[in-house]
Tab-separated table of C-alpha atoms in Angstrom:
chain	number	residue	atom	x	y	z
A	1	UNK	CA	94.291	3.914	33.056
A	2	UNK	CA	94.434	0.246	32.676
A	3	UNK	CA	94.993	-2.309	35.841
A	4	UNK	CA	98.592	-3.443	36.230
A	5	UNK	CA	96.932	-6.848	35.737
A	6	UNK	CA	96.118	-6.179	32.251
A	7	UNK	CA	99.064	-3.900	31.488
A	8	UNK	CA	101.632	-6.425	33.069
A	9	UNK	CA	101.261	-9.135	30.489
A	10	UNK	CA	100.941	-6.873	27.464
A	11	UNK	CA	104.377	-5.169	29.091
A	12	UNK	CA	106.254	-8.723	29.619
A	13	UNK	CA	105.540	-9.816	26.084
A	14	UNK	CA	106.660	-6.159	24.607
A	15	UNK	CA	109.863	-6.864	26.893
A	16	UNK	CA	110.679	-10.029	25.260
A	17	UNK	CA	109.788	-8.364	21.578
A	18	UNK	CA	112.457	-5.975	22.071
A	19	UNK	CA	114.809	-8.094	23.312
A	20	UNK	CA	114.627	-10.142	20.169
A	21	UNK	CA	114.699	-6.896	18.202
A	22	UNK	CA	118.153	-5.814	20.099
A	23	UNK	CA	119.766	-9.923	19.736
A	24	UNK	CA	118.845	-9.725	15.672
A	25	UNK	CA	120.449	-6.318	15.454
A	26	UNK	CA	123.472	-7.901	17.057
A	27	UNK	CA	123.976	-10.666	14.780
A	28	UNK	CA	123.207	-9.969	11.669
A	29	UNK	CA	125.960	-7.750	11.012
A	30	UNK	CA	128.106	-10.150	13.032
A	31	UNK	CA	127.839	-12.534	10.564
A	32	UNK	CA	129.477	-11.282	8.449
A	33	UNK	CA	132.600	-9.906	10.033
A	34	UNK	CA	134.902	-12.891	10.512
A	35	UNK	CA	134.189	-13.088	6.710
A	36	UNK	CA	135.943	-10.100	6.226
A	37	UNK	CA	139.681	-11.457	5.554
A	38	UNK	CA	137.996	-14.028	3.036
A	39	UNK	CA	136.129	-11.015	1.160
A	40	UNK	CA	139.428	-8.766	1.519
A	41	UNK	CA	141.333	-11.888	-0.202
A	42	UNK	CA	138.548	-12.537	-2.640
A	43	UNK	CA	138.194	-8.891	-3.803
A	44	UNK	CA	142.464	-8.589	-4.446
A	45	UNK	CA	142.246	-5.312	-1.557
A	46	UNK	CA	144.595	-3.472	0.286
A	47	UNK	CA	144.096	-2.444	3.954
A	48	UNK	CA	143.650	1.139	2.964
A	49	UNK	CA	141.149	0.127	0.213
A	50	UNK	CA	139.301	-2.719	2.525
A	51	UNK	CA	139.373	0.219	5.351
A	52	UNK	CA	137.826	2.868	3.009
A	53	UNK	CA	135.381	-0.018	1.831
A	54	UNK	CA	134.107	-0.873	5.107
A	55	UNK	CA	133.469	2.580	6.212
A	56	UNK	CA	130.399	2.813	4.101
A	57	UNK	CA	128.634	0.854	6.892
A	58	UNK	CA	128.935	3.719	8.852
A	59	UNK	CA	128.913	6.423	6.423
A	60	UNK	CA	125.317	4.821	5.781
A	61	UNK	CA	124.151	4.865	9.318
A	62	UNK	CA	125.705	8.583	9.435
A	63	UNK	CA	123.543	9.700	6.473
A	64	UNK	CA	120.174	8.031	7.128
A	65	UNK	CA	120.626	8.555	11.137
A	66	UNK	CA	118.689	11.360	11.888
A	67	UNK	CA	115.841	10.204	9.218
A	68	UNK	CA	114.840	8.103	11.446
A	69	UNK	CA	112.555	10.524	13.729
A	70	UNK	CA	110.626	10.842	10.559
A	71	UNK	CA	109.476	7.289	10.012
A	72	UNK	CA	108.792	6.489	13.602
A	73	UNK	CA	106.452	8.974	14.081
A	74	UNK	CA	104.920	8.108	11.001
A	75	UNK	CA	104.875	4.095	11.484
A	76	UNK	CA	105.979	3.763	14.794
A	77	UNK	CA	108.906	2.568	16.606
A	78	UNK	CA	108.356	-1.349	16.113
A	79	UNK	CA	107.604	-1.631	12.550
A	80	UNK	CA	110.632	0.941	11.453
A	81	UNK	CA	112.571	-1.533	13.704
A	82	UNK	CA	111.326	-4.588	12.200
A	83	UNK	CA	111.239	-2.931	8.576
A	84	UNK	CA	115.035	-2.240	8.810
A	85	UNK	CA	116.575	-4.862	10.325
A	86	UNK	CA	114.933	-6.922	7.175
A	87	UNK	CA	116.632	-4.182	4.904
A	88	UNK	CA	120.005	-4.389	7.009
A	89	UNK	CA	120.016	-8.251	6.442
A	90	UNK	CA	119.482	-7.572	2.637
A	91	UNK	CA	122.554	-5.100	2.524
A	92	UNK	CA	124.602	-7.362	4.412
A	93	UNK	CA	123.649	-10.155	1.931
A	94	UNK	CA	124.408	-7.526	-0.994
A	95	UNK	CA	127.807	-7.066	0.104
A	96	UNK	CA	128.520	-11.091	0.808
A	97	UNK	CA	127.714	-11.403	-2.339
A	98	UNK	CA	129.402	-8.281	-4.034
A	99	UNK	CA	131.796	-9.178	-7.416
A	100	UNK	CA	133.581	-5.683	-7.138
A	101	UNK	CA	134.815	-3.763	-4.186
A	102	UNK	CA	131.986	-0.988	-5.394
A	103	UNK	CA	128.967	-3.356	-5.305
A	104	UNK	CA	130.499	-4.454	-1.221
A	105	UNK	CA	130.590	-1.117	-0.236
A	106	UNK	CA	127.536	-0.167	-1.716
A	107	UNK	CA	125.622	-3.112	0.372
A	108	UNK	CA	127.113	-1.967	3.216
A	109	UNK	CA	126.340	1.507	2.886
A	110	UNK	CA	122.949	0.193	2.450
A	111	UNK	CA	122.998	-1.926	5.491
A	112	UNK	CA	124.491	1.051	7.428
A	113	UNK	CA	121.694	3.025	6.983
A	114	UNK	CA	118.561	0.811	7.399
A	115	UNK	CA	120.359	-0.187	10.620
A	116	UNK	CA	120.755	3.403	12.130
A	117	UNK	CA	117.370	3.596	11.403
A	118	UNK	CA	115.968	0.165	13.230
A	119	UNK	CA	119.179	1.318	16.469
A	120	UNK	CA	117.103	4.252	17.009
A	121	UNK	CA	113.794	2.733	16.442
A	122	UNK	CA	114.176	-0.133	18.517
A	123	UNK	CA	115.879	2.487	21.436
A	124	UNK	CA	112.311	4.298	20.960
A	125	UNK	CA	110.681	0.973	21.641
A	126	UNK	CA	112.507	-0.204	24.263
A	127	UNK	CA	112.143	3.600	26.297
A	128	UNK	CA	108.038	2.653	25.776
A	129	UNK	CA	108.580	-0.305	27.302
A	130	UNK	CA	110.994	0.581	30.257
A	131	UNK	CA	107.768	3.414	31.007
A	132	UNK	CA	105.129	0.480	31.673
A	133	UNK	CA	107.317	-1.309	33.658
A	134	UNK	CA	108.250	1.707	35.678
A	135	UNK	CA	112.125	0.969	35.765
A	136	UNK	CA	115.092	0.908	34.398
A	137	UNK	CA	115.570	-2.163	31.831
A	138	UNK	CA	117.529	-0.659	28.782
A	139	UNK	CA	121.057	-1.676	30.010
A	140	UNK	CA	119.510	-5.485	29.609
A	141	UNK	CA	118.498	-4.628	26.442
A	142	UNK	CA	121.971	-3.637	25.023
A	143	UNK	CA	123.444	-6.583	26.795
A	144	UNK	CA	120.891	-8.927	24.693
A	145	UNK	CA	122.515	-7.049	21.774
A	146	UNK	CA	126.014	-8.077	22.886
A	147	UNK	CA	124.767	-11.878	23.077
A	148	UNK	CA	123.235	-11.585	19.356
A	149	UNK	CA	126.637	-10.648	18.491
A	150	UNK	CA	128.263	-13.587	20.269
A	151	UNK	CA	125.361	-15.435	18.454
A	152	UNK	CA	126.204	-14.016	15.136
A	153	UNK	CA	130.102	-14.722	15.531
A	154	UNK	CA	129.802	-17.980	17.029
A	155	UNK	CA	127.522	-18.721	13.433
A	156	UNK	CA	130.586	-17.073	11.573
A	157	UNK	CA	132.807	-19.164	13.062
A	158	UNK	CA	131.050	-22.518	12.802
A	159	UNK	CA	130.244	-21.905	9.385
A	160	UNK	CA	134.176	-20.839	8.456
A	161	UNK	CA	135.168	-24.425	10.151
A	162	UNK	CA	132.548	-26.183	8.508
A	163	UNK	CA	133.386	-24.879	5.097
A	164	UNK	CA	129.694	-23.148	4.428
A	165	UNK	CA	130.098	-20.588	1.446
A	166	UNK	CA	130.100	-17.108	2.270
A	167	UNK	CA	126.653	-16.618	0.761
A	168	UNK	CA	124.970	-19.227	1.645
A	169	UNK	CA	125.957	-18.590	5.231
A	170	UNK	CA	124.958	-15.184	4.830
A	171	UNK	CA	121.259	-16.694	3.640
A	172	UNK	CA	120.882	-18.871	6.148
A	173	UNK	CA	121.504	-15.701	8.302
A	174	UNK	CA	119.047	-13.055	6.320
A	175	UNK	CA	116.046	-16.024	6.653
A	176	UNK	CA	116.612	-16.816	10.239
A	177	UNK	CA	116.399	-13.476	12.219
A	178	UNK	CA	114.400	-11.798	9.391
A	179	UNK	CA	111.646	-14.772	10.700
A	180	UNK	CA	112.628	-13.661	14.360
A	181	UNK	CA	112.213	-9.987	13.528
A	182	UNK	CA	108.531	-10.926	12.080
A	183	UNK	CA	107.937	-12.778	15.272
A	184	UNK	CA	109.089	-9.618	17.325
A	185	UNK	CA	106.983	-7.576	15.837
A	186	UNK	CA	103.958	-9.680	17.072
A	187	UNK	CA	105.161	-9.219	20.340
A	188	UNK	CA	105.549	-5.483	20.185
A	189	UNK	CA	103.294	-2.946	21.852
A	190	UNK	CA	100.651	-1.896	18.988
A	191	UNK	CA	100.393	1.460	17.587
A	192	UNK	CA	102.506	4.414	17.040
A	193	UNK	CA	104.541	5.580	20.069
A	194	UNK	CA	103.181	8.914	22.493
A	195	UNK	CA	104.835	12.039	21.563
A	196	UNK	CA	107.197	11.462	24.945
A	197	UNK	CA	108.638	8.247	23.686
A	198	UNK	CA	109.133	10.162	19.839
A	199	UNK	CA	110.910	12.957	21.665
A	200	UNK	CA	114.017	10.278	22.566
A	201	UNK	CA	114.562	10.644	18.917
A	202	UNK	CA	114.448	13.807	17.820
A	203	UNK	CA	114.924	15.275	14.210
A	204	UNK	CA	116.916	17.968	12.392
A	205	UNK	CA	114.958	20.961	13.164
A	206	UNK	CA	114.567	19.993	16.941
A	207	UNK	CA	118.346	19.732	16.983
A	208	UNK	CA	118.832	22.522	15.235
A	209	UNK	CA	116.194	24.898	17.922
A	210	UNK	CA	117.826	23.056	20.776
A	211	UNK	CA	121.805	24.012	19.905
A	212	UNK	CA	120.400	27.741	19.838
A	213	UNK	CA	119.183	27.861	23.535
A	214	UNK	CA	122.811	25.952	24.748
A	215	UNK	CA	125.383	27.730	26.933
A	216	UNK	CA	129.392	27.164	26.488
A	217	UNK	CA	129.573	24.955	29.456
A	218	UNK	CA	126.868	22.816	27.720
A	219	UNK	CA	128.774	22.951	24.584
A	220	UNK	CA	131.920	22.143	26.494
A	221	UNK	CA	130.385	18.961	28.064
A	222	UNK	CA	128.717	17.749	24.762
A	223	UNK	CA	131.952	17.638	23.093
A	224	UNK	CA	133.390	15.810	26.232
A	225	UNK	CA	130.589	13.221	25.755
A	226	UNK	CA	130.797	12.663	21.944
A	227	UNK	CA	134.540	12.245	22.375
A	228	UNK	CA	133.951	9.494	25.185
A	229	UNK	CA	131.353	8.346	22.779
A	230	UNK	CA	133.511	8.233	19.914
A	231	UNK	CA	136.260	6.713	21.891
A	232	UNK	CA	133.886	3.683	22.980
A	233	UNK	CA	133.434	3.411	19.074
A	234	UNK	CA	136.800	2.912	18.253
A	235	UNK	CA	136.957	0.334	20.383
A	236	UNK	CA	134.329	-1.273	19.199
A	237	UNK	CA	135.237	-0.950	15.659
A	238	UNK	CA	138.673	-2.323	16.030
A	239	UNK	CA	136.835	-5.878	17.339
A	240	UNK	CA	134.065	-5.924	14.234
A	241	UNK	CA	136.583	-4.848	11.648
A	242	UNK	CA	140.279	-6.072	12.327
A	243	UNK	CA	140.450	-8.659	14.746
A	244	UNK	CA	139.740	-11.025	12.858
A	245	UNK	CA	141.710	-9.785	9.968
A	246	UNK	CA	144.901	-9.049	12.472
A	247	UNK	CA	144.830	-12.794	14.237
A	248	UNK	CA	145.333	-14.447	10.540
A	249	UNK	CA	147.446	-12.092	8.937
A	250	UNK	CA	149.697	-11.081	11.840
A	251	UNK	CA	149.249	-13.988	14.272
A	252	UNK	CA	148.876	-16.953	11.532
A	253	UNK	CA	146.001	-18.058	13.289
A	254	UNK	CA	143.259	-20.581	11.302
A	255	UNK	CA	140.416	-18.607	10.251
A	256	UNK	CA	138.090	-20.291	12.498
A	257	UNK	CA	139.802	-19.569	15.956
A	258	UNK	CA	140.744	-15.549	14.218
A	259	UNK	CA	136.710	-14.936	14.771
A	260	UNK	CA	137.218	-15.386	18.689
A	261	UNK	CA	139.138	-12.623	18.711
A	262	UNK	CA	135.810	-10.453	17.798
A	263	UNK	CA	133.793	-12.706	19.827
A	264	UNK	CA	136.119	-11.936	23.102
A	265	UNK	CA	135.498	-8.432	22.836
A	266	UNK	CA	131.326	-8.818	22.504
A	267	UNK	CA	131.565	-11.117	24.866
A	268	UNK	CA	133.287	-9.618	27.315
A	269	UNK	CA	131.305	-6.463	26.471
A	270	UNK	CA	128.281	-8.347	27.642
A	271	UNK	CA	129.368	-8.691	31.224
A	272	UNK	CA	130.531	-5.434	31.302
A	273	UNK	CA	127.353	-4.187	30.508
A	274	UNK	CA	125.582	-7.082	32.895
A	275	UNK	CA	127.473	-5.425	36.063
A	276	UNK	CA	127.680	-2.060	34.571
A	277	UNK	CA	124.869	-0.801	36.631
A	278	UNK	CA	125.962	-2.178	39.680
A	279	UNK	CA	128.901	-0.536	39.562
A	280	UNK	CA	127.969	2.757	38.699
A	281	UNK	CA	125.078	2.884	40.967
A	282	UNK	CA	128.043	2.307	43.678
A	283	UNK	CA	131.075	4.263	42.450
A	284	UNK	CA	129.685	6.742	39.582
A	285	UNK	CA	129.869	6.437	35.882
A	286	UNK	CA	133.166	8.949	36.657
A	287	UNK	CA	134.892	6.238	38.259
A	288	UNK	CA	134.138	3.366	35.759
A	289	UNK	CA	134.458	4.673	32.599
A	290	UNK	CA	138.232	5.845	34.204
A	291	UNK	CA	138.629	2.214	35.110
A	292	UNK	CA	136.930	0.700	32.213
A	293	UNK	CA	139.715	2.888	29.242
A	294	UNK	CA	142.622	1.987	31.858
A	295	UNK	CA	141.737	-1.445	31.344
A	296	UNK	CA	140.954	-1.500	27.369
A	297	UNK	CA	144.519	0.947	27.342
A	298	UNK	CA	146.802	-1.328	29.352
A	299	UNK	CA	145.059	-4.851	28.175
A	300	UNK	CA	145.181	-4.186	24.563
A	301	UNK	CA	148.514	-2.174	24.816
A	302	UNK	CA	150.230	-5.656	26.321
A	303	UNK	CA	148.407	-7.560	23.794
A	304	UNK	CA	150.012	-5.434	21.223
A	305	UNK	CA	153.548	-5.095	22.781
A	306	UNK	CA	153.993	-9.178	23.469
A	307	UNK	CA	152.029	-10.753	20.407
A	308	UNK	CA	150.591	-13.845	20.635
A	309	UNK	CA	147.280	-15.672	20.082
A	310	UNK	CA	146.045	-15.849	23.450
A	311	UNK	CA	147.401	-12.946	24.431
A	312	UNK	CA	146.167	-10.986	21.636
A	313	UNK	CA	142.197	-12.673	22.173
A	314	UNK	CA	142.135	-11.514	25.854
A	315	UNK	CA	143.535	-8.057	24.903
A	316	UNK	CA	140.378	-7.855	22.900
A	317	UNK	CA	138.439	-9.150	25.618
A	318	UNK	CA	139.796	-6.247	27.620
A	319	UNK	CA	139.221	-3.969	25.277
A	320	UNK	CA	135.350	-5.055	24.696
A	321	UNK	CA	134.964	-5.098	28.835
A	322	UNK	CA	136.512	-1.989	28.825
A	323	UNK	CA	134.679	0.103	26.474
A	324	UNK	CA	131.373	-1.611	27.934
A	325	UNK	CA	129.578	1.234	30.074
A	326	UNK	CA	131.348	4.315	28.211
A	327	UNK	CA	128.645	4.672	25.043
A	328	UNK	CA	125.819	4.443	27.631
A	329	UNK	CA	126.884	6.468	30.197
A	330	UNK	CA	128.086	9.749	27.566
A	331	UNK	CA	123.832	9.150	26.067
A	332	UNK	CA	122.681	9.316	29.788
A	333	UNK	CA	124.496	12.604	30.605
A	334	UNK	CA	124.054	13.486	27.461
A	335	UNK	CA	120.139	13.358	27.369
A	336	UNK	CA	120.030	15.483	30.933
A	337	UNK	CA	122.010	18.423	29.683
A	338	UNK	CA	120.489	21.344	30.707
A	339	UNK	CA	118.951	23.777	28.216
A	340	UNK	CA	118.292	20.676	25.567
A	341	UNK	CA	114.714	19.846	24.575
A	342	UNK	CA	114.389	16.055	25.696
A	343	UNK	CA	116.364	13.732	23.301
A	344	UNK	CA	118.514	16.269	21.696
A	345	UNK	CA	121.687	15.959	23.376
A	346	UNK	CA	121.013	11.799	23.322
A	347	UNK	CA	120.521	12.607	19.516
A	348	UNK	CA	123.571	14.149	19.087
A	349	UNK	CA	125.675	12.048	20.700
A	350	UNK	CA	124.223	8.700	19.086
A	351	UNK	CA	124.230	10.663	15.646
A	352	UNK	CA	128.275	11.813	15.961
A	353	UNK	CA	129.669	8.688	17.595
A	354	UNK	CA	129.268	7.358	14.253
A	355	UNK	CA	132.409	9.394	13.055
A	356	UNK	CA	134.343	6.886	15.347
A	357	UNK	CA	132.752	3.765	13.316
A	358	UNK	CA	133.074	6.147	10.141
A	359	UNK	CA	136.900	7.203	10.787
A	360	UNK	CA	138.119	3.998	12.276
A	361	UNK	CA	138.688	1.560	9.136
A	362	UNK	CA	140.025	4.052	7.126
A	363	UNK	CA	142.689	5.573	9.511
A	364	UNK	CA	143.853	1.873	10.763
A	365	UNK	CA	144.039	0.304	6.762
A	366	UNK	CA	145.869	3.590	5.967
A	367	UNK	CA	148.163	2.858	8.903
A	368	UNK	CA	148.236	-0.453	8.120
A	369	UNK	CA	149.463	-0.613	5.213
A	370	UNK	CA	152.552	1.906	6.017
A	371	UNK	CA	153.796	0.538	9.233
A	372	UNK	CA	151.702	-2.884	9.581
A	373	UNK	CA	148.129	-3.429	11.287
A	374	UNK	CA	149.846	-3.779	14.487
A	375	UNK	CA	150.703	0.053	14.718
A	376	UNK	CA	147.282	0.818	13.061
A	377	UNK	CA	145.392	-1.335	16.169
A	378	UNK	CA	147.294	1.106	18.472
A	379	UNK	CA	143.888	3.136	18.392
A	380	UNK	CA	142.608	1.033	21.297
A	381	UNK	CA	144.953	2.130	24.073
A	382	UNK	CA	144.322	5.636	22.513
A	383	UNK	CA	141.101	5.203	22.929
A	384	UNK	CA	141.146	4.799	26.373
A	385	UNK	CA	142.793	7.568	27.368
A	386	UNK	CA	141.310	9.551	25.559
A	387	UNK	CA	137.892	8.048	27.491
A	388	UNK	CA	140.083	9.401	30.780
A	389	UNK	CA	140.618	12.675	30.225
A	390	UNK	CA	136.907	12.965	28.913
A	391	UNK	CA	135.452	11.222	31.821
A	392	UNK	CA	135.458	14.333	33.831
A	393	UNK	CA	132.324	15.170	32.272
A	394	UNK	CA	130.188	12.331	33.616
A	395	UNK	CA	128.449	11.692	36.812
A	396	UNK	CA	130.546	11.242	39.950
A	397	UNK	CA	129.201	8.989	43.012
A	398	UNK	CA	127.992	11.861	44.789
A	399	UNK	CA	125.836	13.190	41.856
A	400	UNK	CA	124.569	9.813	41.260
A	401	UNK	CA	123.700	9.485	44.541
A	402	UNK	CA	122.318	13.281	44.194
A	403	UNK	CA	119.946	12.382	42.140
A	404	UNK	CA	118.884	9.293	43.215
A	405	UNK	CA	117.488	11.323	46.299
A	406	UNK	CA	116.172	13.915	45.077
C-alpha cells in the first residue's frame, strides 16, 4: 500500500477536482433559471405549458438515471462526470436558444439526463476520495454545489442587469465551467473506480435482486425516505423554477433583484448544509430534519400569507435552509437498510426523488394558472410537513450516537 506521504497529495488534489466538479454542476443549470420568466415571455407560454416544459429537465435525469452505473464502470467515475457536465452545458445552451417551446424542452430533457448521469458520477468520485482520506468529506462537497449555484445565479443576475442576451450569457457560461470541468478532470484520481466505489451506484438488475431479499419494514422505511426525499425536492424545485418567475409576476419586482429570490434559497441551503453535520452529530438527523420542514413550513407559509418582496426572499431563504440536511440524511439511512446490497437503497432513493423535480412544475403551473402561482407555491409548507411525519424513519440521537460507538 502506498505511504500516506505519497497518497496525501494525490488525495488533496482529487479533493479539490471534485469540488470543482460539484461547483460546475451547481451553476450551470443556475444560469439559466432567472432566465426563465424572459423565455416564458419570449415563447407566448402559460404556467401550465412553461410547468409541463420545464419538467423535461427532470424527466431526462429520470430516464438516463440509472444508466449511469453502466458508463462508470466502463470509463470511470471522473470522465462520465466531466463528459456530462460538457453535455449538460450543451442542453442548457439548446434550450436558451430554443425558437419553439418543443426545441426548449427538448434541450432540457437533454440536459436532464447528461446531468443525472455526471450527479451520480461525480457522487462515485467523491465516495473514492472521502476513502483515501479516511473521513467523512461529502457534506462539503454538496455545500460547494450550493455555492456554484449562488455562483451561477449571481452570473444570471448580473447579466439580466447588465442587459447580456440570453444566449450569449448562456455561452459565456457553457465555455467557462466546460474549461473548469477539463481542468477537474486533471485533478481527478486516474483510472476506473474499485468495484466498492461502483457499488454506490448500482444498476437495474442489482436493484432489481436487492428489492427481492427486502422485508415490509424495509419497504415501509424506503417509502418513508423517498417521501422525505421527494419532499426536500419540492422544495428545491419551487426556488430553481418559480421564484424568480413569482417575485416579477406577483411581487412586480425588476428582473434583476426576482433572481435573489432563487439565490436566498441556495444560499441559505449552503449554511444549512455547512452546520448540518454539527447538528446532527449532536441532536440526530430525527430532530433536524423535524426542525429543518417546521422552518421551510412556517417561513415560506408567512411569506405566502403577508406578500412582499423581502418577505417573500427570506421565505425562500427559509425554505432553502430548511430543506438543507433532509435529501442527505433519507440517502444515508437509505444506503444502511438492512437486507440491500450496498448502494441499492441510496440508488433508489436518488433515482425516485426525481418524481419531486419531475411532478413539481407541472402541478404548481397547473395550479397556477387556476387560482394564481401564489396557491400553486403552497407546496413548500406542504412539503415540510410532509418531511415531519416522514422523519420518524431517520436516525434519532441515540442511534447516531449508537453507531458512532460501536
Amino acid at each position: 500500500m502506498p505511504s500516506s506521504t505519497l497518497v496525501a497529495p494525490a488525495m488533496r488534489r482529487a479533493r479539490l477536482g471534485v469540488a470543482l466538479l460539484f461547483l460546475t454542476n451547481g451553476a450551470l443549470f443556475a444560469n439559466i433559471l432567472p432566465r426563465y420568466p424572459e423565455i416564458k415571455s419570449t415563447l407566448g407560454l402559460d404556467a401550465t405549458t412553461y410547468g409541463l416544459a420545464i419538467a423535461a429537465f427532470p424527466a431526462g435525469a429520470i430516464v438516463a438515471g440509472l444508466a449511469a452505473a453502466v458508463f462508470i464502470r466502463r470509463f470511470g467515475s471522473a470522465r462520465v462526470a466531466v463528459a456530462g457536465t460538457i453535455i449538460t452545458s450543451l442542453g442548457i445552451l439548446a434550450a436558451g436558444f430554443a425558437p419553439h417551446v418543443a426545441f426548449f424542452a427538448l434541450g432540457l430533457f437533454l440536459g436532464g439526463a447528461s446531468d443525472a448521469i455526471t450527479d451520480v458520477a461525480q457522487n462515485a468520485h467523491a465516495l473514492r476520495v472521502q476513502r483515501g482520506h479516511g473521513r467523512s468529506i461529502i457534506n462539503s462537497f454538496h455545500a460547494i454545489w450550493s455555492i456554484g449555484a449562488v455562483l451561477g445565479g449571481s452570473m444570471a443576475a448580473a447579466a439580466i442587469a447588465l442587459a447580456v442576451p440570453l444566449g450569449i450569457h448562456l455561452i459565456i457560461s457553457a465555455i467557462l465551467f466546460g474549461i473548469v470541468a477539463i481542468i477537474a478532470l486533471r485533478l481527478c484520481l486516474p483510472g476506473r473506480d474499485r468495484e466498492i466505489d461502483e457499488d454506490a451506484v448500482a444498476d437495474g438488475p442489482e436493484l432489481g435482486g436487492a428489492l427481492q431479499r427486502i422485508t415490509a419494514k424495509t419497504v415501509i422505511i424506503l417509502i418513508a425516505l423517498v417521501l422525505i426525499s421527494i419532499a426536500g425536492a419540492l422544495i428545491e424545485d419551487a426556488g430553481m423554477s418559480w421564484a424568480t418567475l413569482y417575485l416579477v409576476t406577483s411581487l412586480d419586482t425588476p428582473a434583476a433583484l426576482a433572481a435573489t429570490g432563487y439565490i436566498a434559497l441556495v444560499g441559505a441551503q449552503f449554511v444549512g448544509r455547512i452546520v448540518g453535520d454539527g447538528l446532527t452529530d449532536r441532536f440526530g438527523q430525527r430532530a433536524v430534519a423535524i426542525t429543518g420542514g417546521l422552518i421551510a413550513s412556517v417561513g415560506m407559509g408567512l411569506a405566502l400569507a403577508f406578500p412582499s418582496i423581502p418577505g417573500t426572499i427570506l421565505g425562500f431563504a427559509a425554505a432553502g435552509y430548511g430543506c438543507a440536511t433532509l435529501i442527505p440524511a433519507a440517502m444515508h439511512v437509505a444506503d444502511e437498510l438492512p437486507g440491500l446490497k450496498h448502494g441499492a437503497g441510496l440508488t433508489i432513493v436518488s433515482w425516485l426523488l426525481r418524481l419531486g423535480f419531475l411532478l413539481s412544475p407541472p402541478i404548481v403551473g397547473l395550479v397556477a394558472d387556476n387560482a394564481g402561482l401564489r396557491t400553486g407555491l403552497l407546496v413548500v409548507p406542504i412539503a415540510g410537513i410532509v418531511a415531519v411525519l416522514c422523519a420518524w424513519a431517520l436516525e434519532g440521537r441515540s442511534d447516531a450516537v449508537a453507531q458512532r460507538s460501536g
